[in-house]
Amino acid sequence: MSIKIAPSILSADFGAFADDVRELSEAKADYIHIDVMDGHFVPVITFGPQLVSAIRPVTSTPFDVHLMIDSPEHFVADFAKAGSNMITVHPETTAHLHRLIHQIKDLGARPGVALNPATPISSIEWVLGDIDRVLVMTVNPGFGGQAFIPEMLQKIRSLAERRASLGMRFEIGVDGGVNADTAPLVARAGADVMIAGSAVFHHPEGVGAAMDELRLSAAAARA
Ligand code: DX5
Ligand code: ZN
């Protein structure tokens, strides 16, 4: 199956989200990745559920909401109500990850769990069967435009092996520093979804050309 692309609107024009989201969906993004940051778990503040509801009418492309916030259990209902299709959380942000995953499912959204570079796969071993995506962070969360951490390729490979040996179905996402140079590496390591912010929005020929380039370089690596 060909690799999916989830452009991150962290690198979009904050004064023109609706236009940028429309352009991404016309260019056939598989998901729109929405990075929510609280200034506690990560040093930056971005946006909340109001932004998700404001851009929801613009597209039917699934919204993939990445919560980089403390105590996300207090906010997942608002994000689900605002139209989030997938909600990804970090295990470090909650005392009760299993409960939170089921809370997200009960709200009708698909749960994902993100692993910081220093966080091992073993920390989520007992919830792997309950989630729709593991998001491997290939940068430390908080900013766009950081350099890809190459050691994380081994984490992607281990996760893909673990999934096959357990007969599970969760998607493997990769977030941070994905561009035309690193896309082939993550595709070969076993990723299903590439999240990309700066590589999509800062491409000189626009978001459509950027996504084509990422898809092509990933496909060539797998051929
Ligand atoms: C980082 C965010 C990423 C970010 C990726 O904390 O989770 O989704 O937008 O940006 P790039 O692709 O520029 O590394
Ligand atoms: Zn993200």
Tab-separated table of N, CA, C and O in Angstrom, residues 5-7 21-34 55-64 83-85:
chain	number	residue	atom	x	y	z
A	5	ILE	N	0.276	10.772	3.279
A	5	ILE	CA	0.905	12.033	3.675
A	5	ILE	C	-0.071	12.838	4.527
A	5	ILE	O	-1.240	13.020	4.157
A	6	ALA	N	0.443	13.305	5.654
A	6	ALA	CA	-0.344	14.153	6.549
A	6	ALA	C	0.407	15.468	6.734
A	6	ALA	O	1.285	15.566	7.591
A	7	PRO	N	0.092	16.473	5.926
A	7	PRO	CA	0.769	17.758	6.097
A	7	PRO	C	0.381	18.405	7.427
A	7	PRO	O	-0.792	18.342	7.825
A	21	VAL	N	-5.815	24.948	4.340
A	21	VAL	CA	-6.407	23.614	4.502
A	21	VAL	C	-7.140	23.210	3.221
A	21	VAL	O	-7.046	22.065	2.759
A	22	ARG	N	-7.833	24.160	2.610
A	22	ARG	CA	-8.530	23.870	1.350
A	22	ARG	C	-7.526	23.430	0.290
A	22	ARG	O	-7.732	22.457	-0.422
A	23	GLU	N	-6.418	24.141	0.224
A	23	GLU	CA	-5.390	23.817	-0.771
A	23	GLU	C	-4.805	22.412	-0.526
A	23	GLU	O	-4.593	21.649	-1.467
A	24	LEU	N	-4.579	22.074	0.736
A	24	LEU	CA	-4.036	20.743	1.056
A	24	LEU	C	-5.022	19.649	0.654
A	24	LEU	O	-4.632	18.627	0.105
A	25	SER	N	-6.311	19.891	0.899
A	25	SER	CA	-7.245	18.814	0.565
A	25	SER	C	-7.421	18.713	-0.945
A	25	SER	O	-7.539	17.613	-1.480
A	26	GLU	N	-7.377	19.838	-1.653
A	26	GLU	CA	-7.443	19.767	-3.129
A	26	GLU	C	-6.220	19.037	-3.691
A	26	GLU	O	-6.293	18.383	-4.718
A	27	ALA	N	-5.091	19.151	-2.988
A	27	ALA	CA	-3.870	18.471	-3.431
A	27	ALA	C	-3.804	17.032	-2.910
A	27	ALA	O	-2.759	16.394	-2.970
A	28	LYS	N	-4.940	16.528	-2.375
A	28	LYS	CA	-5.095	15.120	-1.980
A	28	LYS	C	-4.240	14.695	-0.784
A	28	LYS	O	-3.663	13.600	-0.777
A	29	ALA	N	-4.190	15.566	0.213
A	29	ALA	CA	-3.579	15.139	1.477
A	29	ALA	C	-4.418	13.988	2.032
A	29	ALA	O	-5.639	13.982	1.874
A	30	ASP	N	-3.783	13.010	2.670
A	30	ASP	CA	-4.541	11.894	3.236
A	30	ASP	C	-5.157	12.263	4.582
A	30	ASP	O	-6.216	11.751	4.945
A	31	TYR	N	-4.464	13.086	5.331
A	31	TYR	CA	-4.969	13.632	6.593
A	31	TYR	C	-4.486	15.076	6.657
A	31	TYR	O	-3.505	15.432	6.006
A	32	ILE	N	-5.128	15.876	7.524
A	32	ILE	CA	-4.570	17.178	7.907
A	32	ILE	C	-4.074	17.005	9.343
A	32	ILE	O	-4.862	16.663	10.242
A	33	HIS	N	-2.777	17.210	9.563
A	33	HIS	CA	-2.179	17.019	10.896
A	33	HIS	C	-2.214	18.354	11.642
A	33	HIS	O	-1.705	19.369	11.153
A	34	ILE	N	-2.813	18.338	12.819
A	34	ILE	CA	-3.044	19.571	13.583
A	34	ILE	C	-2.292	19.471	14.908
A	34	ILE	O	-2.634	18.655	15.775
A	55	ILE	N	-12.048	25.244	10.952
A	55	ILE	CA	-11.616	24.744	9.641
A	55	ILE	C	-12.373	23.472	9.223
A	55	ILE	O	-12.236	23.022	8.085
A	56	ARG	N	-13.184	22.925	10.118
A	56	ARG	CA	-13.895	21.670	9.793
A	56	ARG	C	-14.793	21.788	8.547
A	56	ARG	O	-14.821	20.882	7.709
A	57	PRO	N	-15.522	22.910	8.384
A	57	PRO	CA	-16.411	22.993	7.214
A	57	PRO	C	-15.681	23.074	5.877
A	57	PRO	O	-16.298	22.871	4.822
A	58	VAL	N	-14.394	23.348	5.900
A	58	VAL	CA	-13.642	23.588	4.668
A	58	VAL	C	-13.324	22.301	3.907
A	58	VAL	O	-13.122	22.311	2.696
A	59	THR	N	-13.297	21.156	4.607
A	59	THR	CA	-12.816	19.930	3.960
A	59	THR	C	-13.400	18.678	4.615
A	59	THR	O	-13.778	18.707	5.794
A	60	SER	N	-13.429	17.597	3.827
A	60	SER	CA	-13.819	16.310	4.434
A	60	SER	C	-12.585	15.444	4.695
A	60	SER	O	-12.698	14.305	5.151
A	61	THR	N	-11.402	15.948	4.389
A	61	THR	CA	-10.159	15.220	4.687
A	61	THR	C	-10.080	14.982	6.209
A	61	THR	O	-10.336	15.908	6.984
A	62	PRO	N	-9.748	13.747	6.622
A	62	PRO	CA	-9.706	13.488	8.068
A	62	PRO	C	-8.707	14.385	8.813
A	62	PRO	O	-7.612	14.646	8.315
A	63	PHE	N	-9.126	14.823	9.995
A	63	PHE	CA	-8.254	15.625	10.855
A	63	PHE	C	-7.536	14.707	11.841
A	63	PHE	O	-8.164	13.958	12.591
A	64	ASP	N	-6.225	14.831	11.827
A	64	ASP	CA	-5.351	14.027	12.670
A	64	ASP	C	-4.750	15.008	13.685
A	64	ASP	O	-3.889	15.808	13.351
A	83	GLY	N	-14.625	17.948	15.662
A	83	GLY	CA	-14.472	17.285	14.364
A	83	GLY	C	-13.134	16.613	14.140
A	83	GLY	O	-12.718	16.413	12.999
A	84	SER	N	-12.461	16.202	15.217
A	84	SER	CA	-11.185	15.473	15.073
A	84	SER	C	-11.499	14.013	14.766
A	84	SER	O	-12.268	13.382	15.491
A	85	ASN	N	-10.899	13.470	13.724
A	85	ASN	CA	-11.126	12.068	13.387
A	85	ASN	C	-10.174	11.156	14.141
A	85	ASN	O	-10.530	10.056	14.535
